Phi, psi and omega in degrees: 000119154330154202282315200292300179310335182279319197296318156320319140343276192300343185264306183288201198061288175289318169296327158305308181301321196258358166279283227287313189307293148020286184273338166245051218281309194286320155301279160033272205279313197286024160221027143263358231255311187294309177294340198280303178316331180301301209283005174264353193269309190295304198286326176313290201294348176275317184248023115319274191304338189288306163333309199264354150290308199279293186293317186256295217259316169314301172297298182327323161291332175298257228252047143095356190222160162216144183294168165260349179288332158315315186281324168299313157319277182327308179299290161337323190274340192269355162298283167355273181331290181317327195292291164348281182280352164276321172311309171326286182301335194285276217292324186292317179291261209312347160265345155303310191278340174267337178297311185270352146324269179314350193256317196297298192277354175275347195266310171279009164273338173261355157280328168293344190270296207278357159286333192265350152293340198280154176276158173324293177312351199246314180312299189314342192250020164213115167333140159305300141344314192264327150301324214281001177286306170329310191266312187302261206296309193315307165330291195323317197274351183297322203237027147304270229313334194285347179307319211250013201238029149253351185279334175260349155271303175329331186259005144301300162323325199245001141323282195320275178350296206296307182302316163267350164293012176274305184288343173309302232249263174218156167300333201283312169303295167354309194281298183315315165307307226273305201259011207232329191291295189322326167300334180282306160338306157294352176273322194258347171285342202268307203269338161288318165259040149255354189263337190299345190261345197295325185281332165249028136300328183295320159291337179302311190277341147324288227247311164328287181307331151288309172303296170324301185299319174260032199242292146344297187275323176313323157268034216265014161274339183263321175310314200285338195263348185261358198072007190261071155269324217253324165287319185290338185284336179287321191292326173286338178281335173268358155267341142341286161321312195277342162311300180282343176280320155318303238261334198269322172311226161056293183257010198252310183285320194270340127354313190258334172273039187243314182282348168293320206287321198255354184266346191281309173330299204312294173327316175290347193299297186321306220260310163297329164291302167308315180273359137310280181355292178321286201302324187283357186256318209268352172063024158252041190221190188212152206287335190305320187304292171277349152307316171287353163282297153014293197287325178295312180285343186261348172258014170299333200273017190263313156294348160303307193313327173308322177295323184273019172279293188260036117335298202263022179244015204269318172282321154318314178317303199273001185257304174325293166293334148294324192278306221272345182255008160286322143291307178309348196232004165317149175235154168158001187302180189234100189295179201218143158264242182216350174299138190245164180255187174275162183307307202209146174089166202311162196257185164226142180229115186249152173233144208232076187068046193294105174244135169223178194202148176251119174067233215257014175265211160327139181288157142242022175205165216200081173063033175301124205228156111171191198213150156255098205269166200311129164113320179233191216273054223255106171254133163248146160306066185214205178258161174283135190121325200330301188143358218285339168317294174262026161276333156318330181260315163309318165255015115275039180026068162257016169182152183251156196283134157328290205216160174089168175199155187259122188247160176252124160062040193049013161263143192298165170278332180308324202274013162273135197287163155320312206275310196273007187252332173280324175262033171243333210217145184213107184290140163216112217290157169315330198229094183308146153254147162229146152273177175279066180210173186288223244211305175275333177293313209282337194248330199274311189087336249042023163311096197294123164096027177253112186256204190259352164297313179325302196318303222271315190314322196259342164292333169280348174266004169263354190065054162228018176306306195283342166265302194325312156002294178274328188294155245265008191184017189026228183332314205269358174312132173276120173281324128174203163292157178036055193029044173295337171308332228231179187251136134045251167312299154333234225297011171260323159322290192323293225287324190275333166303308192305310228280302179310306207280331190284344201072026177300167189232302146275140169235113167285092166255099164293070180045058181262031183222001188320306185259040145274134184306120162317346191281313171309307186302325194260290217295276155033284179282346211281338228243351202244308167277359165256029165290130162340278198282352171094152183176130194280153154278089167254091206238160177230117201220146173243337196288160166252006148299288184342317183248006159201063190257335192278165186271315191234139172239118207241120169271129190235154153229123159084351158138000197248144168275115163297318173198176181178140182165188137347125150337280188296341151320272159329319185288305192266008188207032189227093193269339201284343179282327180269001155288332190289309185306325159298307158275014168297276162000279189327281173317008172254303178280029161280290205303338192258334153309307186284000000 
């Protein structure tokens, strides 16, 4: 990396460190306050002892004795101190570690917070494996630097402090602080930018190595049935590899700066011990003096060293904080107004010349027209690809139309408040998700007024009553991750019960019964359109029990609608819809045969 990048490192870095203070003034303060008490406490303490050398223990050797009321002074004062630097040391941890706690968990909430704002389409364009890197690690690594950084400044404060009680004490000893610190500074700016590109390829190869692995384990059904175990492990073992080698670079550099860091004090202890020597024969020193510079260059180096902690953590720090503000600063929401619908009864859902395309490709709907009207049963119809998904998506807003617009009750949907727009309408997606909760955590959401009467009502109008029923703990059965616990069908009921339980006034079902027994899939509907309150039907279906059970059907090619009407309409004056609908048939009673 160039001098010019590190140095952008190093700027962009300090600005990560003045976000956190910023956000944390007050923590902060109490552990800088605490570290500056360390380090004057560190300068007390050198000429304590240079004292209780010079004074006490050199005379005690002349003449062979020491009071004891000295020595109970001397212990006491060194009791003192220690009381001190532990209170000192006390206030510095807690205000770092809560300062760096508290940034971590406000940072994965707002990452978590702006995943679950981003629209569908922004997800589809990120690994998984590399979000959940996101939130995790980038989070950690944005805020390493804050553990050691009221310990680098307190331990700048005891720098100044030290230099001047050095010129105080004599110039000449002085002059070794003069030429020794400025080295240390330079030492640790030397190590931060040899350090800055190694640490951040090792995040970069974290967040690989996550996204790989959990892409793995998320398919770890299909490696197995396909045979790629010996293949995934190797592709996961060469991001592996580069991780760790990335990780040895990394200590291969702090490996060698850790004993430079620790031999220059030394040197200086050396280098303060000959010219005291010189100055103590020429007497313009005294032996308490030098000993206290003595003592002082030798307990410097554990607090220099906080500055090259976070030096050198400063470029992992700026990798992190990159990442993490490549979410945070995504664009694609999705605004909301304030028009609210009416309360209660079917909803009516029109598309009104609807073209939509995903980002820069191809439209994939193409002058889309048609209304679901109150009440009733609307199926669309198509070849795969057709669109029909995402007109599913387009009518639970989970992304908005190019051009044309989709309406609720004649309202646009952007222009529906948040609120009213999830509790007038209910997606229920092709591919159930279950969470790692029980049977009511999974159905309730935790939705206020939703009791366990509410629960069980929406599980018999999903036809999932008569399994939850049987399972070893009814409601409260834990189904596991994703229902692995649960069948297919069991979890597309569950996922059309959650849906259910809210009352929508439109339900949008993306083949959400596919793997439901048809006798079920029909008892279902039957049971969704003969409900009190009622609820318009937006469904995307292939069985032809299915499509022809709907009041309507919209048949699509190519994202454009061809036709629309009555099942038996469509069969007889539709020829590519009644070949689709046959083999749709065929294929099904293959699939139930075999």
């Amino acid at each position: 990396m160039s001098t010019r990048s590190s140095r952008d490192v190093l700027v962009r870095g300090l600005f990560v460190l003045g976000q956190a203070i910023k956000a944390e003034p007050r923590l902060f303060t109490i552990g800088t306050v605490g570290s500056s008490l360390f380090g004057l406490l560190v300068i007390a303490n050198s000429y304590v002892v240079g004292a209780v050398i010079g004074h006490v223990v050199v005379p005690a050797f002349s003449s062979g004795s020491a009071g004891t009321g000295t020595l109970a002074l001397i212990a006491a004062v060194f009791l003192g101190l220690s009381l001190l630097r532990v209170a000192s040391i006390f206030g510095r941890r807690l205000g770092a570690g809560y300062m760096q706690f508290r940034l971590q968990a406000r940072y994965r909430r707002a990452v978590t917070r702006r995943y679950l704002s981003l629209p569908p389409s922004w997800h589809q364009k990120h690994a998984t494996g590399t979000l959940l890197s996101n939130a995790n690690s980038d989070v950690e690594a944005a805020w390493v630097p804050i553990a050691p950084l009221p310990f680098a400044v307190g331990t700048i404060v005891m720098i100044f402090a030290a230099v001047a009680a050095l010129f105080v004490t004599d110039w000449v000893l002085a002059m070794v602080g003069v030429v020794l610190f400025p080295m240390l500074f330079a030492l640790n700016t030397f190590y931060a930018r040899r350090m800055s590109p190694r640490q951040i390829r090792a995040q970069q190869m974290r967040a690989k190595v996550s996204a790989v692995a959990h892409e793995s384990f998320d398919g770890a059904l299909v490696v197995k049935t396909m045979g790629r175990e010996e293949d995934e492990s190797r592709r996961f073992k060469v991001y592996v590899d580069e991780l760790r080698d990335s990780l040895i670079a990394v200590g291969r550099l702090r490996g060698l700066f850790d004993p430079v860091m620790d031999s220059l004090p030394s040197v200086g202890t050396l280098a303060v011990l000959l010219l005291g020597a010189w100055r103590l024969q020429s007497g313009a020193v005294t032996v308490a003096e030098v000993v206290t510079v003595a003592f002082l260059f030798t307990v410097l180096a554990f607090p220099v060293r906080a500055i090259g902690w976070v030096l050198g953590e400063l470029p992992r720090s700026v990798a992190g904080w990159d990442r993490v503000q490549a979410v945070l600063g995504a664009e694609g929401d999705l605004t909301y107004g304030s028009a609210t619908t009416r309360p209660s009864g079917p909803a009516t859902l029109r598309f009104d010349s609807v073209d939509f395309a995903y980002g820069e490709g191809p439209l994939v709907l193409h002058d889309v027209s048609f209304t679901v009207p109150p009440g009733k049963t609307v199926a669309l119809v198509g070849a795969t690809g057709s669109g029909k998904s995402t007109i599913a998506s387009l009518a639970a807003r989970l992304v908005d139309p190019d051009a044309g617009r989709v309406t609720l009750d004649d309202t646009p949907l952007p222009t529906l408040s948040e609120a009213a727009l999830t509790s007038a309408s209910a997606l229920v997606p092709q591919l159930p998700f279950v969470f790692d909760d029980t049977v009511r955590g999974n159905i309730t959401l935790e939705r206020d007024g939703l009791d366990d009467d509410a629960t069980w009502a929406a599980l018999r109008l999903a036809q999932a009553d008569g399994f939850v029923e049987k399972l070893p703990d009814g409601l409260d059965t834990a189904v596991g991750e994703r229902g692995t616990s649960l069948s297919g069908g069991q979890r597309q009921r569950l996922t059309l019960a959650r849906a259910l339980a809210g009352h929508p006034r439109l339900l949008v079902l993306d083949d959400a019964t596919s793997a439901v027994d048809p006798r079920v899939e029909a008892a279902v509907l039957a049971g969704l359109r003969g409900r009190d309150t009622g609820a318009s039907i937006l469904i995307v279906a292939y069985r032809r029990a299915t499509i022809a059970l709907a009041d309507e059907v919209v048949y699509l090619e190519q994202g454009k609608v061809v036709a629309t009407g009555t099942h038996t309409e469509l069969l007889g004056a539709h020829a590519g819809y009644a070949d689709l609908v046959t083999a749709y048939e065929k294929a099904e009673a293959e699939r139930v045969e075999a």
